JSON list of C-alpha atoms and ligand atoms in Angstrom, two decimals:
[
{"chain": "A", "resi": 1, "resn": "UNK", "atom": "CA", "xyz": [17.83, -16.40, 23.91]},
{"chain": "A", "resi": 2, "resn": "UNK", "atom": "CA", "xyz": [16.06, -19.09, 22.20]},
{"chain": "A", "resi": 3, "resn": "UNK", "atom": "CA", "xyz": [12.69, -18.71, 22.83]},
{"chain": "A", "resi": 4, "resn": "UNK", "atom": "CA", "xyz": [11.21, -16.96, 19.94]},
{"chain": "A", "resi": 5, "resn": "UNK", "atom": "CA", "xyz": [8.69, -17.20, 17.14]},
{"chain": "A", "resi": 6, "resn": "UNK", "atom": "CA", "xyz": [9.61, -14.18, 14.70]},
{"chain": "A", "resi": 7, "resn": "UNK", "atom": "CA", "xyz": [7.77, -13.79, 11.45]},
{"chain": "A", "resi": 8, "resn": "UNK", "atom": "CA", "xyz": [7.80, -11.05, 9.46]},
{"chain": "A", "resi": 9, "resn": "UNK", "atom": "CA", "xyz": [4.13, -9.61, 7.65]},
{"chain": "A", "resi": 10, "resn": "UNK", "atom": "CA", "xyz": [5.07, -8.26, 4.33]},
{"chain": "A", "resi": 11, "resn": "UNK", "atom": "CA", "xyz": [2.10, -5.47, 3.85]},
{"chain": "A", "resi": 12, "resn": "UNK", "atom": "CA", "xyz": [0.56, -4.46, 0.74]},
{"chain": "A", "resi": 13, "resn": "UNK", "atom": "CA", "xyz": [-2.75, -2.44, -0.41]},
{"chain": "A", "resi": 14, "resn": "UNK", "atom": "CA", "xyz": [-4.72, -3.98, -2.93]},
{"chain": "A", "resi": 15, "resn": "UNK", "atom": "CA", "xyz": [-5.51, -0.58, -4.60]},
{"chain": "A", "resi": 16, "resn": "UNK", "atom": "CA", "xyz": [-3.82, 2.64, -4.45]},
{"chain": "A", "resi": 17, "resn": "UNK", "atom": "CA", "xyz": [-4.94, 5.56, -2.48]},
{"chain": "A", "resi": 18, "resn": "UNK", "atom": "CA", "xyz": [-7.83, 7.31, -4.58]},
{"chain": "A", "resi": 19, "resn": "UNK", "atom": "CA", "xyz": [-7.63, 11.44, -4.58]},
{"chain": "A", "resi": 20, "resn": "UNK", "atom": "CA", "xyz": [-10.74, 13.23, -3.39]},
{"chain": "A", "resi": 21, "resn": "UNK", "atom": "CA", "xyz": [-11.18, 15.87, -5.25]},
{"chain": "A", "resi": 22, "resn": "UNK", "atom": "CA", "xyz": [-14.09, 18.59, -6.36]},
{"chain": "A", "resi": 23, "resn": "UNK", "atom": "CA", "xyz": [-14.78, 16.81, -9.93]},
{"chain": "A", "resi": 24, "resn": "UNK", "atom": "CA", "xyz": [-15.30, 20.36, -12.24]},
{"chain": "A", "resi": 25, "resn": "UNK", "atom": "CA", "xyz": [-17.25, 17.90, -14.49]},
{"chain": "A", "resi": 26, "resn": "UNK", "atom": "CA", "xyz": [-20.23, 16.46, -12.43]},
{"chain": "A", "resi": 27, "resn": "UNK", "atom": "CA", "xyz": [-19.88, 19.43, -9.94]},
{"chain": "A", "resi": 28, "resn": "UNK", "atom": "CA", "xyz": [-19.29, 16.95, -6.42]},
{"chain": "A", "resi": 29, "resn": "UNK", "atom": "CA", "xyz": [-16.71, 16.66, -4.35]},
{"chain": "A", "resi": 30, "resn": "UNK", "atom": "CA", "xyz": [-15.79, 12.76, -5.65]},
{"chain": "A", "resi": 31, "resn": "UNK", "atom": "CA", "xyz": [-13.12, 10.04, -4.94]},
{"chain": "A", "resi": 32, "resn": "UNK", "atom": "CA", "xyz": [-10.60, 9.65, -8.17]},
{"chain": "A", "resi": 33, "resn": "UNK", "atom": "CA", "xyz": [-8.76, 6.72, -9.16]},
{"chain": "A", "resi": 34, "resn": "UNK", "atom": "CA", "xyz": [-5.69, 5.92, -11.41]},
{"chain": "A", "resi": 35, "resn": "UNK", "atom": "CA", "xyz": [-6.12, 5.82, -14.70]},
{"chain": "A", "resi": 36, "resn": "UNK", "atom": "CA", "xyz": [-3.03, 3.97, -14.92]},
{"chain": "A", "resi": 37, "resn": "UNK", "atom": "CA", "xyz": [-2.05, 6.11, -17.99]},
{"chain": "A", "resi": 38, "resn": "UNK", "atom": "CA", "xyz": [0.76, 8.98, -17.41]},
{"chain": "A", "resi": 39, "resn": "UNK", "atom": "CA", "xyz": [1.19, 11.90, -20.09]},
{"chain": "A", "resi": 40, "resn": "UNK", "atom": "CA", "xyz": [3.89, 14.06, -21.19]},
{"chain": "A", "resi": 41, "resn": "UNK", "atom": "CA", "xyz": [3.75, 17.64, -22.64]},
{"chain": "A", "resi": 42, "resn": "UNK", "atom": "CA", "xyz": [6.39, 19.12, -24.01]},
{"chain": "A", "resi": 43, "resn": "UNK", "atom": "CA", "xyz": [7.11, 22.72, -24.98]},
{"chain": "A", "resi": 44, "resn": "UNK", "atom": "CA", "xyz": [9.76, 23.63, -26.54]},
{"chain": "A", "resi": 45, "resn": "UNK", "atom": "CA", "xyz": [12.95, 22.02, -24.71]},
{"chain": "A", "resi": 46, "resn": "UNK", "atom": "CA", "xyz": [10.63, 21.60, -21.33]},
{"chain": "A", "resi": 47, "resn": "UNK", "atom": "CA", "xyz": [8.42, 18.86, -20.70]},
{"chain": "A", "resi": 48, "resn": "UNK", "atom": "CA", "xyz": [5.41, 18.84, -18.49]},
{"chain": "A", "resi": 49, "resn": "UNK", "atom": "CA", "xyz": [4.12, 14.94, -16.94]},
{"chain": "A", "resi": 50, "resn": "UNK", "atom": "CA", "xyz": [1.11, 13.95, -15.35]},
{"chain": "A", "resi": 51, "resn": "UNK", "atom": "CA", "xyz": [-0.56, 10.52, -13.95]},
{"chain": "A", "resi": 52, "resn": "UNK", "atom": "CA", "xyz": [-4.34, 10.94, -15.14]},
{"chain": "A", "resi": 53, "resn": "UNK", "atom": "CA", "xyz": [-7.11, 10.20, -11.83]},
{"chain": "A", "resi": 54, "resn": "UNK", "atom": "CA", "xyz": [-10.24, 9.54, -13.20]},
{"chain": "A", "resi": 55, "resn": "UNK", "atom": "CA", "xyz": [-13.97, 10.66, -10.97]},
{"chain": "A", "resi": 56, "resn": "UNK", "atom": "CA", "xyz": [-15.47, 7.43, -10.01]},
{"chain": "A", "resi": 57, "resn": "UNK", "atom": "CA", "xyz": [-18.87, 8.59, -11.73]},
{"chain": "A", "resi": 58, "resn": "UNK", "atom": "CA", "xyz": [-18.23, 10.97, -14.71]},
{"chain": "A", "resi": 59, "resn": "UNK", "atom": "CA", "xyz": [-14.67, 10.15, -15.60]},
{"chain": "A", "resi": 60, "resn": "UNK", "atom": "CA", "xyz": [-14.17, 13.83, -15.27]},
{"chain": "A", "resi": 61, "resn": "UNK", "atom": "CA", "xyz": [-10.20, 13.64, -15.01]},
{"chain": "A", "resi": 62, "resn": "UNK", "atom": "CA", "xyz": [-7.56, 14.91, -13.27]},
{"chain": "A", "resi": 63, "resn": "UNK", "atom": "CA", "xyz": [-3.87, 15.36, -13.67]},
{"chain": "A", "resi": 64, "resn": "UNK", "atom": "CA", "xyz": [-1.62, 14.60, -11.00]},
{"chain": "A", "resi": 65, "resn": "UNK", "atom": "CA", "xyz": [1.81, 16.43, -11.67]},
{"chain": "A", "resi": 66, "resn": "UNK", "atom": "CA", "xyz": [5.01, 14.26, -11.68]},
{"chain": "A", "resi": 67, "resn": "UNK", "atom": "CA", "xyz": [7.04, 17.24, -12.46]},
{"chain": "A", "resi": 68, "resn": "UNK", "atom": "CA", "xyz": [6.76, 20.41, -14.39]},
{"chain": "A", "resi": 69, "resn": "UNK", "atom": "CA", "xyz": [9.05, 22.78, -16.27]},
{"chain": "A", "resi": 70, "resn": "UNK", "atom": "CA", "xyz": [11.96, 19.60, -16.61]},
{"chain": "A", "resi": 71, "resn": "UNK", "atom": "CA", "xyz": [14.63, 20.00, -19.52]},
{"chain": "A", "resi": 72, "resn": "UNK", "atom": "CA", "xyz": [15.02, 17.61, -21.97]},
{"chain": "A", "resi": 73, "resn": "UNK", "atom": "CA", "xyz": [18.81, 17.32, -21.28]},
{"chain": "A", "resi": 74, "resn": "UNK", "atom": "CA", "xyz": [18.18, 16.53, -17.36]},
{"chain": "A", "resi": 75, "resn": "UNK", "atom": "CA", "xyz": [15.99, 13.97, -17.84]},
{"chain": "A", "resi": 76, "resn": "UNK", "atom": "CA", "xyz": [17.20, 9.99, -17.11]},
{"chain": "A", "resi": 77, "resn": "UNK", "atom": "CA", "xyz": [16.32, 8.50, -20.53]},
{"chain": "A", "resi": 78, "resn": "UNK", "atom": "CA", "xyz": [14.86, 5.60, -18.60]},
{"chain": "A", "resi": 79, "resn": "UNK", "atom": "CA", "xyz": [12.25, 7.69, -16.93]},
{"chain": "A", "resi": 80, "resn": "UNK", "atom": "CA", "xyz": [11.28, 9.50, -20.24]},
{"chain": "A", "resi": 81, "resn": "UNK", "atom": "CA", "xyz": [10.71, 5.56, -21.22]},
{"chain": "A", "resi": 82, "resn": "UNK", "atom": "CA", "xyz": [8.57, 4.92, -18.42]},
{"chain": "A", "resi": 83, "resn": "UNK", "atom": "CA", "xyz": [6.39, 8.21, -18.92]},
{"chain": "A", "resi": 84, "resn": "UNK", "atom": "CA", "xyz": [6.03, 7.34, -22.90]},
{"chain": "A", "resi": 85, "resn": "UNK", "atom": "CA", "xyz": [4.25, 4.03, -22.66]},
{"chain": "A", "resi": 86, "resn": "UNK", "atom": "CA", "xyz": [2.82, 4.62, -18.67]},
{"chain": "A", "resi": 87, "resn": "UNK", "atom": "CA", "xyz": [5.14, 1.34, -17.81]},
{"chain": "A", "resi": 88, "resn": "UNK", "atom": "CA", "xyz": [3.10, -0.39, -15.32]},
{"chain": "A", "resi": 89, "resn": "UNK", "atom": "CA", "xyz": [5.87, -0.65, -12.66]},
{"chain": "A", "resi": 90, "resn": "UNK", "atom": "CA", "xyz": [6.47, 2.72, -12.61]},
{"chain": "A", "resi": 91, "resn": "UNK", "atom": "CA", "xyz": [3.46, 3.89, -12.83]},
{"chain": "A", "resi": 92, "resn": "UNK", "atom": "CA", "xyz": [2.39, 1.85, -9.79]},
{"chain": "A", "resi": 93, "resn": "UNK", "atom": "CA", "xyz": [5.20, 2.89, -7.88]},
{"chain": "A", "resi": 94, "resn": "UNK", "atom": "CA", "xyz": [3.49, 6.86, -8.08]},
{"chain": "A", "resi": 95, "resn": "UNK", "atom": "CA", "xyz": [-0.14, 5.31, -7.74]},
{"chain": "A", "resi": 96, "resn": "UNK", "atom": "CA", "xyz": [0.89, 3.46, -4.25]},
{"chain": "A", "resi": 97, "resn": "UNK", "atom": "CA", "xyz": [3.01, 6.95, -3.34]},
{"chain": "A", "resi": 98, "resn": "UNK", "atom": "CA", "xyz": [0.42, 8.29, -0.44]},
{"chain": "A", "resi": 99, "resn": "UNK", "atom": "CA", "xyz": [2.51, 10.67, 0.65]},
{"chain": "A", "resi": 100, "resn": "UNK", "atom": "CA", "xyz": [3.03, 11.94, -3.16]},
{"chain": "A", "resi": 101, "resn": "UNK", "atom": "CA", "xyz": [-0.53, 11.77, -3.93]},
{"chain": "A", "resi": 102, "resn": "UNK", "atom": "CA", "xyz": [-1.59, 13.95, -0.66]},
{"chain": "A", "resi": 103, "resn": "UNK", "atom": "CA", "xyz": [0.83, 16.54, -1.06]},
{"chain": "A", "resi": 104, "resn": "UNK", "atom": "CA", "xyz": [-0.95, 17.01, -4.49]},
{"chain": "A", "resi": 105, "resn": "UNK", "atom": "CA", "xyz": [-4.49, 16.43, -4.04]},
{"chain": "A", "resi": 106, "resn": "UNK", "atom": "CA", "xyz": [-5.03, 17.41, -0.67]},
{"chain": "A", "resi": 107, "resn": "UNK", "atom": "CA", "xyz": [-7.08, 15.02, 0.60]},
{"chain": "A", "resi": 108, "resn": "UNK", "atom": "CA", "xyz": [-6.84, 11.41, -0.09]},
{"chain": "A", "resi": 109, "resn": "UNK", "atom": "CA", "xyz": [-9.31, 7.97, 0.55]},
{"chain": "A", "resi": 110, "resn": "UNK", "atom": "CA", "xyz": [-6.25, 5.06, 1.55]},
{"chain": "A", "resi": 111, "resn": "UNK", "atom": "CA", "xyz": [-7.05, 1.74, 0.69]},
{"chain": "A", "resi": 112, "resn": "UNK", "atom": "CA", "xyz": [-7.97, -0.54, 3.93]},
{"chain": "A", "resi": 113, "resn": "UNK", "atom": "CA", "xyz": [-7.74, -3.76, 1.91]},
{"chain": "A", "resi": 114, "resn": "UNK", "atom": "CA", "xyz": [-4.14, -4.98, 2.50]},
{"chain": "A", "resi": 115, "resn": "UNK", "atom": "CA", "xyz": [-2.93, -8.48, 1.55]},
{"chain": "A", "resi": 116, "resn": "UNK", "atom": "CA", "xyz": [-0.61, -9.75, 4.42]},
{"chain": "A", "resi": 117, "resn": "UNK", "atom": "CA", "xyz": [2.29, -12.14, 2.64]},
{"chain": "A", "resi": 118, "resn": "UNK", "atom": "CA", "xyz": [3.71, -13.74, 6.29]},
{"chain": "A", "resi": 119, "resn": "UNK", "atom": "CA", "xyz": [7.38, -15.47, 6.57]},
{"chain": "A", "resi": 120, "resn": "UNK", "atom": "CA", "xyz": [8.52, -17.32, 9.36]},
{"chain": "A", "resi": 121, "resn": "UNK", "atom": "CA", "xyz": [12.07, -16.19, 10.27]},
{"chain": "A", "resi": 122, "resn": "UNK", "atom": "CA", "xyz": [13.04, -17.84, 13.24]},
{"chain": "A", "resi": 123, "resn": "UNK", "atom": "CA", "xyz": [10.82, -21.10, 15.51]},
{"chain": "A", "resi": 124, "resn": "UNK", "atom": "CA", "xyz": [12.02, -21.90, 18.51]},
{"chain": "A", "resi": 125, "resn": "UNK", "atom": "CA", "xyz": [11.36, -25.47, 19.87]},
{"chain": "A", "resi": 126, "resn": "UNK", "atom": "CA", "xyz": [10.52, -23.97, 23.22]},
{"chain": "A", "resi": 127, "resn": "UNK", "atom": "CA", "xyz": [9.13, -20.11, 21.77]},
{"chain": "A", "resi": 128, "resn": "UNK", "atom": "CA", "xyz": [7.67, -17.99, 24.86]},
{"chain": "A", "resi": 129, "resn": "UNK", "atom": "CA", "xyz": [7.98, -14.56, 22.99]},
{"chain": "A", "resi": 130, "resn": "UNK", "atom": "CA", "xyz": [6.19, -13.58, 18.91]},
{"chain": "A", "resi": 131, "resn": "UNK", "atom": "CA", "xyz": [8.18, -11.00, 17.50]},
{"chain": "A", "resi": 132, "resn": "UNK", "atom": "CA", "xyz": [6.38, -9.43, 14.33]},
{"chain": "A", "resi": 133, "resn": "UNK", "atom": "CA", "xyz": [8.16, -6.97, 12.08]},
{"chain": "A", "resi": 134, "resn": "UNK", "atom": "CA", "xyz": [6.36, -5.44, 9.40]},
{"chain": "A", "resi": 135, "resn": "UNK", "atom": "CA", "xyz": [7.65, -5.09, 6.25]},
{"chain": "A", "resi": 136, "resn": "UNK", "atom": "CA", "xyz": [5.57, -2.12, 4.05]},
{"chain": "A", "resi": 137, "resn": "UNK", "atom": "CA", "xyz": [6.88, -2.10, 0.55]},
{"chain": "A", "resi": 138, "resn": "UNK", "atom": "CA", "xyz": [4.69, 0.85, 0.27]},
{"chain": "A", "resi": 139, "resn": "UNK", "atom": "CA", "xyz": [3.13, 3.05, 3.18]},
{"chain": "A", "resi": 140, "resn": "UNK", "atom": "CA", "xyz": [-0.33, 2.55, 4.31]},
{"chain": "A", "resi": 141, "resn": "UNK", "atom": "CA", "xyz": [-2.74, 3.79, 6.62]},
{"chain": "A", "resi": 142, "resn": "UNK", "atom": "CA", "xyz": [-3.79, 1.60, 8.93]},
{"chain": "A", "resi": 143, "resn": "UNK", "atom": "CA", "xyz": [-3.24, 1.71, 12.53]},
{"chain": "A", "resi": 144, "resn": "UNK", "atom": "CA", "xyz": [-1.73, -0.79, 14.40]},
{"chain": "A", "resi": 145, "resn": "UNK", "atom": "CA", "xyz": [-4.04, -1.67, 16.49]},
{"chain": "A", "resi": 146, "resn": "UNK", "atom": "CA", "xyz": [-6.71, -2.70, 13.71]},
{"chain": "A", "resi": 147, "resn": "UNK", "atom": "CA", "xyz": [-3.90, -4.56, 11.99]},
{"chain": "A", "resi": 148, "resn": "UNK", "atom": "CA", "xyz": [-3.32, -7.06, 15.26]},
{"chain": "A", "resi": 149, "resn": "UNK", "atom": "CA", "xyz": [-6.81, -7.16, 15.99]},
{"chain": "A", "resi": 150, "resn": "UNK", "atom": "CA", "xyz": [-7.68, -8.39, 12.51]},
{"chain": "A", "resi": 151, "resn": "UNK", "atom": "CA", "xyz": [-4.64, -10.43, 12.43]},
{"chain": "A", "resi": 152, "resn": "UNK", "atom": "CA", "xyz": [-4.39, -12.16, 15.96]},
{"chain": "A", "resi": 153, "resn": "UNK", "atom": "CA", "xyz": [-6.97, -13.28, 18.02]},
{"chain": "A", "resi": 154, "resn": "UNK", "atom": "CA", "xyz": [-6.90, -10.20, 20.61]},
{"chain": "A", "resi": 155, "resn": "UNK", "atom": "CA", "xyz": [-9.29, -7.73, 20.84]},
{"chain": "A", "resi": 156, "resn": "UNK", "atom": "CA", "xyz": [-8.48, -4.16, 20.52]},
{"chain": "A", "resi": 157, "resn": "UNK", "atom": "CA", "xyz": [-9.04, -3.47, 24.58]},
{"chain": "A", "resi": 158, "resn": "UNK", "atom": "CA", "xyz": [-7.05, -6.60, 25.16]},
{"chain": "A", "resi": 159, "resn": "UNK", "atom": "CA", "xyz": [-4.11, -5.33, 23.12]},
{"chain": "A", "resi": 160, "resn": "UNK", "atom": "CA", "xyz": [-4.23, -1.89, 24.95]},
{"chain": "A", "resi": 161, "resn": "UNK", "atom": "CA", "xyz": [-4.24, -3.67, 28.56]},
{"chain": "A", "resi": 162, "resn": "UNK", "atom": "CA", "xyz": [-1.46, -6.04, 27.50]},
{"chain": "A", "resi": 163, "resn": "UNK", "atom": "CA", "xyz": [0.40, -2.80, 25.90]},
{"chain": "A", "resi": 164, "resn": "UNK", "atom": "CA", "xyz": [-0.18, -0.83, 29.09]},
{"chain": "A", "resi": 165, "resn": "UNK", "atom": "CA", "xyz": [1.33, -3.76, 31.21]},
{"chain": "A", "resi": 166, "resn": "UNK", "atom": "CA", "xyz": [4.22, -3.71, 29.05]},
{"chain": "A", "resi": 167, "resn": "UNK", "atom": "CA", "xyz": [3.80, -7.27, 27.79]},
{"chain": "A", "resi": 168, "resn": "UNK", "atom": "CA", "xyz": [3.14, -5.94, 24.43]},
{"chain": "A", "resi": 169, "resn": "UNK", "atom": "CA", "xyz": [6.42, -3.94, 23.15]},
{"chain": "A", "resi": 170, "resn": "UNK", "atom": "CA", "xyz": [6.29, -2.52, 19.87]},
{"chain": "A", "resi": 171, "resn": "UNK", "atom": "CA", "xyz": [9.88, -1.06, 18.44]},
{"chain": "A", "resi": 172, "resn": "UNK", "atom": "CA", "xyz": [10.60, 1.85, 17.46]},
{"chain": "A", "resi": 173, "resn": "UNK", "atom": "CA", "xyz": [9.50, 3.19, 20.54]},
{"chain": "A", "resi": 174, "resn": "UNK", "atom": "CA", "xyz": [6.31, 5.66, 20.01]},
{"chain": "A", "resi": 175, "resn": "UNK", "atom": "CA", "xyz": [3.75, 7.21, 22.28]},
{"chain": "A", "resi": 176, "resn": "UNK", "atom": "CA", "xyz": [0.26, 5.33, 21.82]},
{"chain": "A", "resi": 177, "resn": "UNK", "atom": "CA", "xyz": [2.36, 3.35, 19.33]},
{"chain": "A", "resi": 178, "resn": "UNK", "atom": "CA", "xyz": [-0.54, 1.26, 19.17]},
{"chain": "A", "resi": 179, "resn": "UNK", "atom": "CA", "xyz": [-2.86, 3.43, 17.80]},
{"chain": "A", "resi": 180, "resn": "UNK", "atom": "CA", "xyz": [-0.49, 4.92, 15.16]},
{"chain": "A", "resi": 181, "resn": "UNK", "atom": "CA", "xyz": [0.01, 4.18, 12.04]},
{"chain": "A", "resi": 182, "resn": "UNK", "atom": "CA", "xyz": [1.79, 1.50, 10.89]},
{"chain": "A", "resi": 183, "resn": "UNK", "atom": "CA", "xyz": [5.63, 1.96, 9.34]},
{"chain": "A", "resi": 184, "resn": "UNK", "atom": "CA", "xyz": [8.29, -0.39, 7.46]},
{"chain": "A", "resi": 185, "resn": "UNK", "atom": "CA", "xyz": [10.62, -1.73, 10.35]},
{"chain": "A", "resi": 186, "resn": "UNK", "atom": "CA", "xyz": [8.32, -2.10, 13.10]},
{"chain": "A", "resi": 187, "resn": "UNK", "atom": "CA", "xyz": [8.63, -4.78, 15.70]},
{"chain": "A", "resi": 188, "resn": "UNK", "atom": "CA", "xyz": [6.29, -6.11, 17.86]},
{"chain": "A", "resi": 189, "resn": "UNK", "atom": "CA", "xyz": [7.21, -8.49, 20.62]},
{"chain": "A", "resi": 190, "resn": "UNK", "atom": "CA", "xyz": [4.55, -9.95, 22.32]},
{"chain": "A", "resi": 191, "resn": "UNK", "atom": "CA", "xyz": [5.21, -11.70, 25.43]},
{"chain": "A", "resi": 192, "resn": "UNK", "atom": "CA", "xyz": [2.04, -13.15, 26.38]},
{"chain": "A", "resi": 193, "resn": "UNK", "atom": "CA", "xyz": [1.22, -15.54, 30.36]},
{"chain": "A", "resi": 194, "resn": "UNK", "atom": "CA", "xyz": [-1.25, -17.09, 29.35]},
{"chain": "A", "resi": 195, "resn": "UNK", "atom": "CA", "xyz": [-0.34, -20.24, 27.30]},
{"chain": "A", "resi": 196, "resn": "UNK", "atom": "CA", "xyz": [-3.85, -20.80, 25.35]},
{"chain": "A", "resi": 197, "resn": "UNK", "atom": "CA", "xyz": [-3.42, -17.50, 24.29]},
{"chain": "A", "resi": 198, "resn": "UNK", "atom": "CA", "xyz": [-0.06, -17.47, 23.60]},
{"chain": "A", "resi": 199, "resn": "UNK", "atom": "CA", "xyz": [-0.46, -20.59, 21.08]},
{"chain": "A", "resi": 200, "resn": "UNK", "atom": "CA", "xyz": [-3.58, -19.25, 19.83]},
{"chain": "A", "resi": 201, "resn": "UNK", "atom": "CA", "xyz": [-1.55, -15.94, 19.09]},
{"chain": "A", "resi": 202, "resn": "UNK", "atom": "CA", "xyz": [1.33, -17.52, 17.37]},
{"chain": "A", "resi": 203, "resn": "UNK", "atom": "CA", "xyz": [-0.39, -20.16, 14.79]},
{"chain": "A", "resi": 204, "resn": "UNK", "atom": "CA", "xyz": [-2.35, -16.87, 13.55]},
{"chain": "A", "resi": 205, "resn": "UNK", "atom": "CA", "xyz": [0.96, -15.30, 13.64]},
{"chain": "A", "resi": 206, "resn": "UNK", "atom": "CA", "xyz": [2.65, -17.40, 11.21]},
{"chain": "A", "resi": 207, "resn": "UNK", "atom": "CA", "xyz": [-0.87, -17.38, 8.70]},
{"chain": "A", "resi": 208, "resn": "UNK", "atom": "CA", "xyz": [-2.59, -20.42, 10.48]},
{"chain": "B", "resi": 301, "resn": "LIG", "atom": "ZN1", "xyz": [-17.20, 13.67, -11.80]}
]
């Protein structure tokens, strides 16, 4: 069919996900952020790494295992590398690890400032139908619903009524997909009557 306007938002957070933690220093229970430094420990043929959080008030720190109890002999000399001189690459690829960081700390404060890189994939001469796919190099927390509604000029109620009436589809198939989270790989094909706000829909779509 050729009657489609597909772009495809590349999502990133600004910041990484921040731990939330009881800070043993000032006493509260306080959001911590990344140092940005990681730190190896080694005894005897074992090492020991961490990423070091920081409190946001007292700098009270914490350390976030990357792995404990690892043999020399096992380790991938690149990754020994990375953990020597906190190489910023790797080191962000922890920081922006929710999943990683929760399973860790418990609870954790996601960032809600995402930058939204868009691509136009495929413009039809004659489009009727946006298809969206979201690209999420790493995971974040926002739910779909907030993301259109921020994105595209339809209110949160209007996306639920055009999502109930099935001219809203979003790919993989989820129950209240709409107010889920959002995941790498999902599609959302809007096929939207009414023209105004079908044009009004797509230049915002493709960043306008
Ligand atoms: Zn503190």
């Amino acid at each position: 069919m050729c009657d489609i306007l597909h772009v495809e938002w590349t999502l990133s957070p600004k910041t990484p996900p921040r731990a939330i933690l009881r800070c043993s220093s000032c006493g509260d229970t306080r959001p911590f952020r990344s140092s940005g430094r990681t730190r190896l420990n080694a005894n005897g043929k074992q090492l020991d790494a961490w990423l070091i959080y920081k409190c946001v008030d007292c700098d009270g720190t914490w350390n976030r295992p990357i792995f404990e109890r690892q043999s020399v002999r096992c380790l991938d000399p690149a990754l020994l590398e990375a953990l020597q001189v906190s190489a910023p690459g790797y080191v962000a690829s922890l920081e922006f690890d929710q999943e990683g960081l929760k399973a860790r700390a418990g609870r954790i404060e996601e960032s809600e400032d995402i930058a939204i890189d868009g691509k136009v994939l495929r413009h039809d001469a004659d489009w009727r139908r946006i298809g969206i796919t979201l690209a999420l190099p790493y995971p974040c927390g926002l739910r779909l619903d907030r993301l259109l509604a921020a994105e595209l000029p339809l209110s949160r109620s209007r996306l639920q009524v055009l999502f109930e009436a099935g001219d809203i589809r979003v790919e993989p198939a989820r129950k209240d997909a709409l107010k889920r989270g959002i995941r790498d790989g999902t599609l959302i094909t809007l096929d939207l009557r009414d023209e105004a706000e079908r044009l009004a829909a797509g230049r915002a779509a493709m960043g306008g």
